[in-house]
Amino acid sequence: MKNKVCELFQIKYPLIQAGMIWCSGWELASAVSNAGGLGIIGSGSMYPEILDEHIQKCKAATNQPFAVNLPMLYPNIEEHIQTIIKHQVPIVFTSAGNPKTYTARLKEHGITVVHVVSSVKFAKKAEEAGVDAIVAEGFEAGGHNGRDETTTFCLIPMVREAISSPLIAAGGIGTGRGMLAALTLGADAVQIGSRFIATPESSAHQQFKDTILNSEEGDTMLTLKELTPVRLMKNAFYKQVEKAYEDGATKEDLNTLLGRGRAKKGMFEGDLVEGELEVGQIAGLIHEIKPAAAIVDEIITEFKAAIEERNAAKYTF
Ligand code: NDP
Ligand code: NDP
């Protein structure tokens, strides 16, 4: 395929695998890049030396472009930036912070910079900051999320109207039909997270992968808006949070309940009771663990078939 985003990243398909803490290390990122999409290493869960190792392994496993996701909330961000520059990572996706802070510096080193937003206002700010492309992520998405609950279906056309930069849609997309819908709404590419957790290459724990396969519509919920809004699977830990709300928990109580390392516990160590499981609404549509390359293939095949189907449809006006 040829389009703005394929040209910008030098990739075959406008399909990006989201950077996901504890789930997307070098193995997943390189597999997606080798399959013609753009793979992203999620650096938010990695200590600096771990990111260094993952970038080196990713470079050894693929000669295609790949990216690193840099959540700006990350405590040792300066060390991550130096590692990224040292290894000449071609593309960085920044998220959860102000795009003005690092865009110019990364671009000075020849790095393509993309910023993730959840609203029109932040999309405009990201464009003003000089990023090369914008990811607009809707309410359906897993993990950290916007506060306004704007769904992908509403967000993408509104962001499209407001900016002229290449636009990548995220949140609720996991199939070729979803990809066509997002492109029809005005996006130039899609970013897909949850679907890629259910792969052998993802570093998510098998118990977390199985939980996704067994989940249904309505099994995730956006919560903890007072802290950082996050979409979670409704497991035992989520139920503790729900109970705390019912008991009138303050922000401080919620912070104490969350504690530290819940995401690692749930997603990486497979503790389905005490851990936090970050996944999007699309989980209910994921029924099988498949290699990342097979998923890329399947999505692109379905995307093409959906275009054919739409072209063949007989509408009466
Ligand atoms: P890898 O190159 O995959 O991992 C190298 C290091 O990175 C390890 O220290 C590992 O953690 C860490 N790591 C891997 N993925 C992530 C991630 N997404 N976020 C943060 N840190 C990460 O080689 P290994 O031989 O260590 O691992 C082989 C596979 O097994 C990998 O997919 C790995 O993620 C998984 N694994 C799962 C574990 C678990 O479920 N408890 C434990 C170890 C590995 P660490 O130092 O904790 O091993
Ligand atoms: P917590 O504060 O609960 O825990 C920190 C976790 O990150 C621990 O598991 C710790 O591993 C690991 N970690 C890696 N590097 C560091 C470091 N330099 N200092 C301290 N801890 C480190 O945070 P979360 O697990 O909720 O989030 C971790 C990061 O991921 C944050 O930067 C957050 O912004 C980002 N994030 C991004 C999301 C997204 O959707 N983009 C979603 C959720 C979080 P260990 O236990 O081995 O010490």
Coordinates of C-alpha atoms and ligand atoms in Angstrom, one line a residue:
M1 CA 0.0 0.0 0.0
K2 CA 1.1 3.6 -0.5
N3 CA -0.1 6.5 1.6
K4 CA 1.2 9.3 3.8
V5 CA 1.9 7.1 6.8
C6 CA 3.5 4.3 4.8
E7 CA 5.8 6.9 3.3
L8 CA 6.6 8.7 6.6
F9 CA 7.6 5.4 8.3
Q10 CA 8.8 3.6 5.2
I11 CA 6.5 0.6 5.9
K12 CA 4.4 -1.6 3.7
Y13 CA 1.0 -1.3 5.5
P14 CA -0.5 1.6 7.5
L15 CA -0.8 -0.6 10.5
I16 CA 1.0 0.1 13.7
Q17 CA 1.3 -2.1 16.8
A18 CA 0.8 0.0 19.9
G19 CA 3.5 0.3 22.5
M20 CA 2.1 -1.5 25.6
I21 CA 3.8 -1.7 29.0
W22 CA 4.8 -5.3 29.9
C23 CA 3.3 -6.7 26.6
S24 CA 5.4 -5.2 23.8
G25 CA 9.1 -5.9 24.0
W26 CA 11.5 -6.5 21.1
E27 CA 10.0 -9.8 20.1
L28 CA 6.6 -8.4 19.3
A29 CA 7.9 -5.2 17.8
S30 CA 10.3 -6.9 15.4
A31 CA 7.7 -9.5 14.4
V32 CA 5.2 -6.8 13.4
S33 CA 7.9 -4.8 11.6
N34 CA 9.0 -7.9 9.7
A35 CA 5.4 -8.5 8.7
G36 CA 5.1 -5.0 7.0
G37 CA 3.6 -3.0 9.9
L38 CA 5.3 -0.8 12.4
G39 CA 6.2 -2.5 15.7
I40 CA 6.7 -0.5 18.8
I41 CA 8.6 -1.3 22.0
G42 CA 6.7 -0.1 25.0
S43 CA 9.4 1.4 27.2
G44 CA 7.2 2.5 30.1
S45 CA 7.8 -0.8 32.0
M46 CA 11.5 -1.0 31.2
Y47 CA 14.4 0.1 33.4
P48 CA 17.0 1.9 31.3
E49 CA 19.3 -1.1 30.8
I50 CA 16.3 -3.3 29.8
L51 CA 15.3 -0.8 27.1
D52 CA 18.9 -0.7 25.8
E53 CA 18.8 -4.5 25.6
H54 CA 15.4 -4.6 23.8
I55 CA 16.5 -2.0 21.2
Q56 CA 19.6 -4.0 20.5
K57 CA 17.6 -7.2 20.2
C58 CA 15.0 -5.5 18.0
K59 CA 17.7 -4.2 15.6
A60 CA 19.2 -7.7 15.4
A61 CA 15.8 -9.3 14.7
T62 CA 14.6 -6.9 11.9
N63 CA 16.1 -4.6 9.4
Q64 CA 12.7 -2.8 9.0
P65 CA 11.8 0.4 10.8
F66 CA 10.5 0.1 14.4
A67 CA 9.6 2.6 17.1
V68 CA 9.8 3.1 20.8
N69 CA 6.8 4.4 22.8
L70 CA 7.9 6.9 25.5
P71 CA 5.3 7.6 28.1
M72 CA 6.3 11.0 29.5
L73 CA 5.2 10.0 33.0
Y74 CA 8.2 7.6 33.0
P75 CA 10.5 8.5 35.9
N76 CA 13.9 8.0 34.1
I77 CA 12.9 9.5 30.8
E78 CA 16.2 11.3 30.2
E79 CA 18.0 8.0 30.3
H80 CA 15.5 6.5 27.9
I81 CA 16.0 9.4 25.5
Q82 CA 19.7 9.1 25.6
T83 CA 19.4 5.3 24.8
I84 CA 17.0 6.0 21.9
I85 CA 19.4 8.6 20.5
K86 CA 22.5 6.4 21.0
H87 CA 20.9 3.5 19.1
Q88 CA 19.5 5.8 16.4
V89 CA 15.9 4.5 16.8
P90 CA 14.2 5.9 13.8
I91 CA 10.7 6.7 15.2
V92 CA 9.5 7.6 18.7
F93 CA 5.8 7.7 19.8
T94 CA 5.5 10.0 22.9
S95 CA 2.4 9.8 25.1
A96 CA 0.9 11.0 28.4
G97 CA 2.6 14.4 28.5
N98 CA 3.3 17.7 26.7
P99 CA 4.6 17.2 23.1
K100 CA 6.5 20.5 23.3
T101 CA 9.0 19.0 25.8
Y102 CA 10.9 16.6 23.6
T103 CA 9.8 16.9 20.0
A104 CA 12.4 19.4 18.8
R105 CA 15.2 17.6 20.6
L106 CA 14.3 14.2 19.1
K107 CA 13.9 15.7 15.6
E108 CA 17.3 17.3 15.8
H109 CA 18.6 13.8 15.9
G110 CA 16.7 12.8 12.8
I111 CA 14.0 11.0 14.7
T112 CA 10.4 10.9 13.4
V113 CA 8.2 12.0 16.3
V114 CA 4.6 11.0 16.8
H115 CA 2.4 12.0 19.7
V116 CA -0.6 10.2 21.2
V117 CA -3.7 12.3 22.1
S118 CA -7.2 11.7 23.2
S119 CA -8.8 15.0 22.3
V120 CA -9.0 17.7 19.5
K121 CA -7.4 20.2 21.8
F122 CA -4.3 18.1 22.4
A123 CA -4.1 17.2 18.7
K124 CA -3.8 20.8 17.9
K125 CA -1.2 21.3 20.5
A126 CA 0.8 18.3 19.1
E127 CA 0.6 19.8 15.6
E128 CA 1.9 23.1 16.9
A129 CA 4.7 21.4 18.7
G130 CA 5.9 20.1 15.3
V131 CA 5.3 16.4 15.5
D132 CA 5.3 14.4 12.3
A133 CA 2.1 12.5 12.9
I134 CA -0.6 12.2 15.5
V135 CA -2.3 9.2 17.1
A136 CA -5.9 10.0 18.2
E137 CA -7.0 7.3 20.7
G138 CA -10.6 6.9 21.6
F139 CA -12.4 5.7 24.8
E140 CA -12.5 2.1 23.7
A141 CA -8.7 1.8 24.1
G142 CA -7.0 -0.2 26.8
G143 CA -4.7 1.2 29.5
H144 CA -4.2 4.9 29.9
N145 CA -7.0 6.8 28.4
G146 CA -8.5 10.3 28.0
R147 CA -10.8 11.9 30.6
D148 CA -13.5 12.9 28.1
E149 CA -14.7 9.5 27.1
T150 CA -14.8 10.5 23.4
T151 CA -15.1 7.4 21.3
T152 CA -12.9 6.7 18.3
F153 CA -16.0 7.0 16.0
C154 CA -16.4 10.7 17.1
L155 CA -12.8 11.6 17.8
I156 CA -11.3 10.7 14.4
P157 CA -13.5 12.9 12.2
M158 CA -13.2 15.8 14.7
V159 CA -9.4 15.6 14.9
R160 CA -9.3 15.2 11.1
E161 CA -11.2 18.5 10.7
A162 CA -8.8 20.2 13.1
I163 CA -5.4 19.1 11.9
S164 CA -3.6 18.4 8.6
S165 CA -0.8 16.2 9.9
P166 CA -0.9 12.4 9.2
L167 CA -3.5 10.9 11.5
I168 CA -3.4 7.5 13.1
A169 CA -6.6 6.1 14.7
A170 CA -6.5 4.0 17.8
G171 CA -8.9 2.5 20.2
G172 CA -11.4 -0.3 19.4
I173 CA -9.6 -1.4 16.2
G174 CA -8.6 -5.1 15.9
T175 CA -9.8 -6.2 12.5
G176 CA -9.6 -5.3 8.8
R177 CA -13.2 -4.0 8.9
G178 CA -12.3 -1.8 11.8
M179 CA -9.3 -0.6 9.9
L180 CA -11.5 0.4 6.9
A181 CA -13.9 2.1 9.2
A182 CA -11.1 4.2 10.7
L183 CA -9.7 5.1 7.3
T184 CA -13.2 6.0 6.1
L185 CA -13.6 8.4 9.1
G186 CA -10.5 10.3 8.0
A187 CA -7.5 8.4 9.5
D188 CA -4.4 7.6 7.4
A189 CA -3.4 4.6 9.5
V190 CA -4.5 2.5 12.5
Q191 CA -2.7 1.7 15.7
I192 CA -3.7 -1.6 17.2
G193 CA -2.8 -2.8 20.8
S194 CA -5.0 -5.4 22.4
R195 CA -5.1 -7.8 19.4
F196 CA -1.3 -8.1 19.5
I197 CA -1.3 -9.1 23.2
A198 CA -2.8 -12.4 22.2
T199 CA 0.4 -13.5 20.2
P200 CA 3.2 -15.8 21.1
E201 CA 5.6 -12.9 20.7
S202 CA 4.0 -10.7 23.3
S203 CA 5.7 -10.6 26.7
A204 CA 2.3 -10.6 28.4
H205 CA 1.8 -13.6 30.8
Q206 CA -0.1 -16.6 29.4
Q207 CA -2.8 -16.1 32.0
F208 CA -3.4 -12.6 30.8
K209 CA -3.6 -13.8 27.2
D210 CA -6.1 -16.5 28.2
T211 CA -8.2 -14.0 30.1
I212 CA -8.5 -11.9 26.9
L213 CA -9.5 -15.0 24.9
N214 CA -12.2 -15.8 27.4
S215 CA -13.6 -12.3 27.7
E216 CA -16.8 -10.9 26.3
E217 CA -18.3 -7.6 25.4
G218 CA -18.7 -5.5 28.5
D219 CA -15.8 -7.1 30.4
T220 CA -13.6 -3.9 30.5
M221 CA -14.2 -0.6 32.2
L222 CA -12.6 2.8 32.4
T223 CA -11.8 3.6 36.0
L224 CA -9.5 5.6 38.4
K225 CA -10.2 8.9 36.7
E226 CA -9.1 10.7 39.8
L227 CA -5.6 9.3 39.3
T228 CA -4.8 8.4 35.7
P229 CA -7.8 7.1 33.8
V230 CA -7.2 3.6 32.8
R231 CA -9.3 0.9 31.0
L232 CA -9.1 -2.5 32.9
M233 CA -10.5 -5.9 32.6
K234 CA -13.1 -6.4 35.4
N235 CA -11.1 -8.9 37.4
A236 CA -10.8 -9.2 41.2
F237 CA -8.6 -6.2 41.5
Y238 CA -11.0 -4.1 39.5
K239 CA -13.8 -5.2 41.8
Q240 CA -11.7 -4.0 44.8
V241 CA -11.6 -0.6 43.1
E242 CA -15.3 -0.6 42.5
K243 CA -16.0 -1.5 46.1
A244 CA -13.7 1.4 47.2
Y245 CA -15.8 3.8 45.1
E246 CA -19.0 2.5 46.7
D247 CA -17.4 3.0 50.1
G248 CA -16.7 6.7 49.2
A249 CA -12.9 6.3 48.7
T250 CA -10.9 9.5 48.5
K251 CA -8.2 10.1 45.9
E252 CA -5.7 9.2 48.6
D253 CA -7.5 5.9 49.4
L254 CA -7.5 5.0 45.7
N255 CA -3.7 5.8 45.5
T256 CA -3.1 3.5 48.4
L257 CA -5.2 0.7 47.0
L258 CA -3.4 1.0 43.6
G259 CA 0.0 0.9 45.3
R260 CA 2.9 0.2 43.0
G261 CA 3.5 -2.5 40.3
R262 CA -0.1 -3.6 39.8
A263 CA 0.4 -3.7 36.0
K264 CA 3.5 -5.8 36.3
K265 CA 1.7 -8.2 38.7
G266 CA -1.3 -8.7 36.4
M267 CA 0.0 -8.4 32.9
F268 CA 3.6 -9.8 33.3
E269 CA 3.3 -12.1 36.2
G270 CA -0.2 -13.4 35.5
D271 CA -1.7 -12.6 39.0
L272 CA -5.3 -12.3 37.9
V273 CA -6.5 -11.5 41.4
E274 CA -4.2 -8.8 42.7
G275 CA -2.9 -7.5 39.3
E276 CA -4.2 -4.9 37.0
L277 CA -5.1 -6.0 33.4
E278 CA -5.0 -3.2 30.9
V279 CA -6.8 -4.1 27.7
G280 CA -9.3 -2.4 25.3
Q281 CA -13.0 -3.1 24.6
I282 CA -12.0 -5.0 21.5
A283 CA -10.9 -7.9 23.8
G284 CA -14.4 -9.4 23.4
L285 CA -13.6 -10.0 19.7
I286 CA -10.3 -11.7 20.3
H287 CA -10.7 -15.5 20.3
E288 CA -7.4 -17.0 19.3
I289 CA -3.6 -16.6 20.0
K290 CA -1.8 -16.2 16.6
P291 CA 1.6 -15.1 15.5
A292 CA 1.9 -11.4 15.0
A293 CA 2.6 -11.9 11.3
A294 CA -0.6 -13.9 10.9
I295 CA -2.5 -11.1 12.5
V296 CA -1.1 -8.5 10.2
D297 CA -1.8 -10.7 7.3
E298 CA -5.4 -11.4 8.4
I299 CA -6.2 -7.7 9.0
I300 CA -4.8 -6.6 5.6
T301 CA -6.7 -9.5 3.8
E302 CA -9.9 -8.6 5.6
F303 CA -9.3 -4.9 4.9
K304 CA -9.0 -5.6 1.2
A305 CA -12.1 -7.9 1.2
A306 CA -14.1 -5.2 3.1
I307 CA -13.2 -2.7 0.4
E308 CA -14.3 -5.1 -2.3
E309 CA -17.5 -5.9 -0.4
R310 CA -18.3 -2.2 -0.1
N311 CA -17.6 -1.5 -3.7
A312 CA -19.9 -4.4 -4.7
A313 CA -22.7 -3.3 -2.4
K314 CA -25.8 -2.0 -4.3
Y315 CA -27.1 1.1 -2.6
T316 CA -30.3 2.6 -3.8
F317 CA -30.5 6.4 -3.6
Ligands
NDP1 P1 13.8 -10.9 26.7 O1 14.8 -10.4 25.8 O2 12.5 -11.0 26.1 O3 13.8 -10.1 28.0 C1 15.0 -9.4 28.4 C2 14.6 -8.6 29.7 O4 13.5 -7.7 29.4 C3 14.2 -9.4 30.8 O5 14.9 -8.8 31.9 C4 12.7 -9.3 31.0 O6 12.3 -9.2 32.3 C5 12.5 -7.9 30.4 N1 11.2 -7.8 29.7 C6 10.7 -8.5 28.7 N2 9.6 -8.0 28.2 C7 9.4 -6.8 28.9 C8 8.4 -5.8 28.8 N3 7.5 -5.9 27.9 N4 8.5 -4.8 29.7 C9 9.5 -4.7 30.6 N5 10.5 -5.7 30.7 C10 10.4 -6.7 29.8 O7 14.4 -12.3 27.1 P2 14.1 -13.3 28.2 O8 14.8 -14.5 27.9 O9 14.3 -12.7 29.5 O10 12.5 -13.6 28.1 C11 11.9 -14.5 27.2 C12 10.4 -14.2 27.2 O11 9.8 -14.6 28.4 C13 10.1 -12.8 27.0 O12 8.9 -12.6 26.2 C14 9.8 -12.3 28.4 O13 9.1 -11.1 28.4 C15 9.1 -13.4 29.0 N6 9.4 -13.5 30.4 C16 8.3 -13.5 31.2 C17 8.4 -13.6 32.6 C18 7.2 -13.6 33.4 O14 6.1 -13.8 32.9 N7 7.3 -13.5 34.7 C19 9.7 -13.6 33.2 C20 10.8 -13.5 32.3 C21 10.6 -13.4 31.0 P3 12.8 -10.1 33.5 O15 14.1 -9.5 33.9 O16 11.7 -9.9 34.5 O17 12.9 -11.5 33.0
NDP2 P1 3.8 1.8 38.9 O1 4.3 3.1 39.5 O2 2.7 1.1 39.5 O3 5.0 0.8 38.8 C1 6.2 1.1 38.1 C2 6.5 -0.1 37.3 O4 7.4 0.2 36.3 C3 7.1 -1.2 38.2 O5 6.5 -2.5 37.9 C4 8.6 -1.2 37.8 O6 9.1 -2.4 37.7 C5 8.6 -0.6 36.4 N1 9.7 0.4 36.1 C6 10.4 0.4 35.0 N2 11.3 1.3 35.0 C7 11.1 2.0 36.2 C8 11.8 3.1 36.8 N3 12.8 3.7 36.2 N4 11.4 3.5 38.0 C9 10.4 2.9 38.7 N5 9.7 1.8 38.1 C10 10.1 1.4 36.9 O7 3.5 2.2 37.4 P2 2.7 1.4 36.2 O8 3.1 0.0 36.1 O9 1.3 1.7 36.3 O10 3.3 2.2 34.9 C11 4.6 2.2 34.6 C12 4.9 3.2 33.4 O11 4.1 2.8 32.3 C13 4.6 4.6 33.7 O12 5.7 5.3 33.1 C14 3.3 4.9 33.0 O13 3.2 6.2 32.6 C15 3.4 4.0 31.8 N6 2.1 3.5 31.4 C16 1.7 3.7 30.1 C17 0.5 3.3 29.6 C18 0.1 3.5 28.3 O14 -1.0 3.2 27.9 N7 0.9 4.1 27.4 C19 -0.4 2.5 30.5 C20 0.1 2.4 31.8 C21 1.3 2.9 32.3 P3 9.6 -3.3 39.0 O15 8.3 -3.7 39.6 O16 10.3 -4.4 38.4 O17 10.4 -2.4 39.9

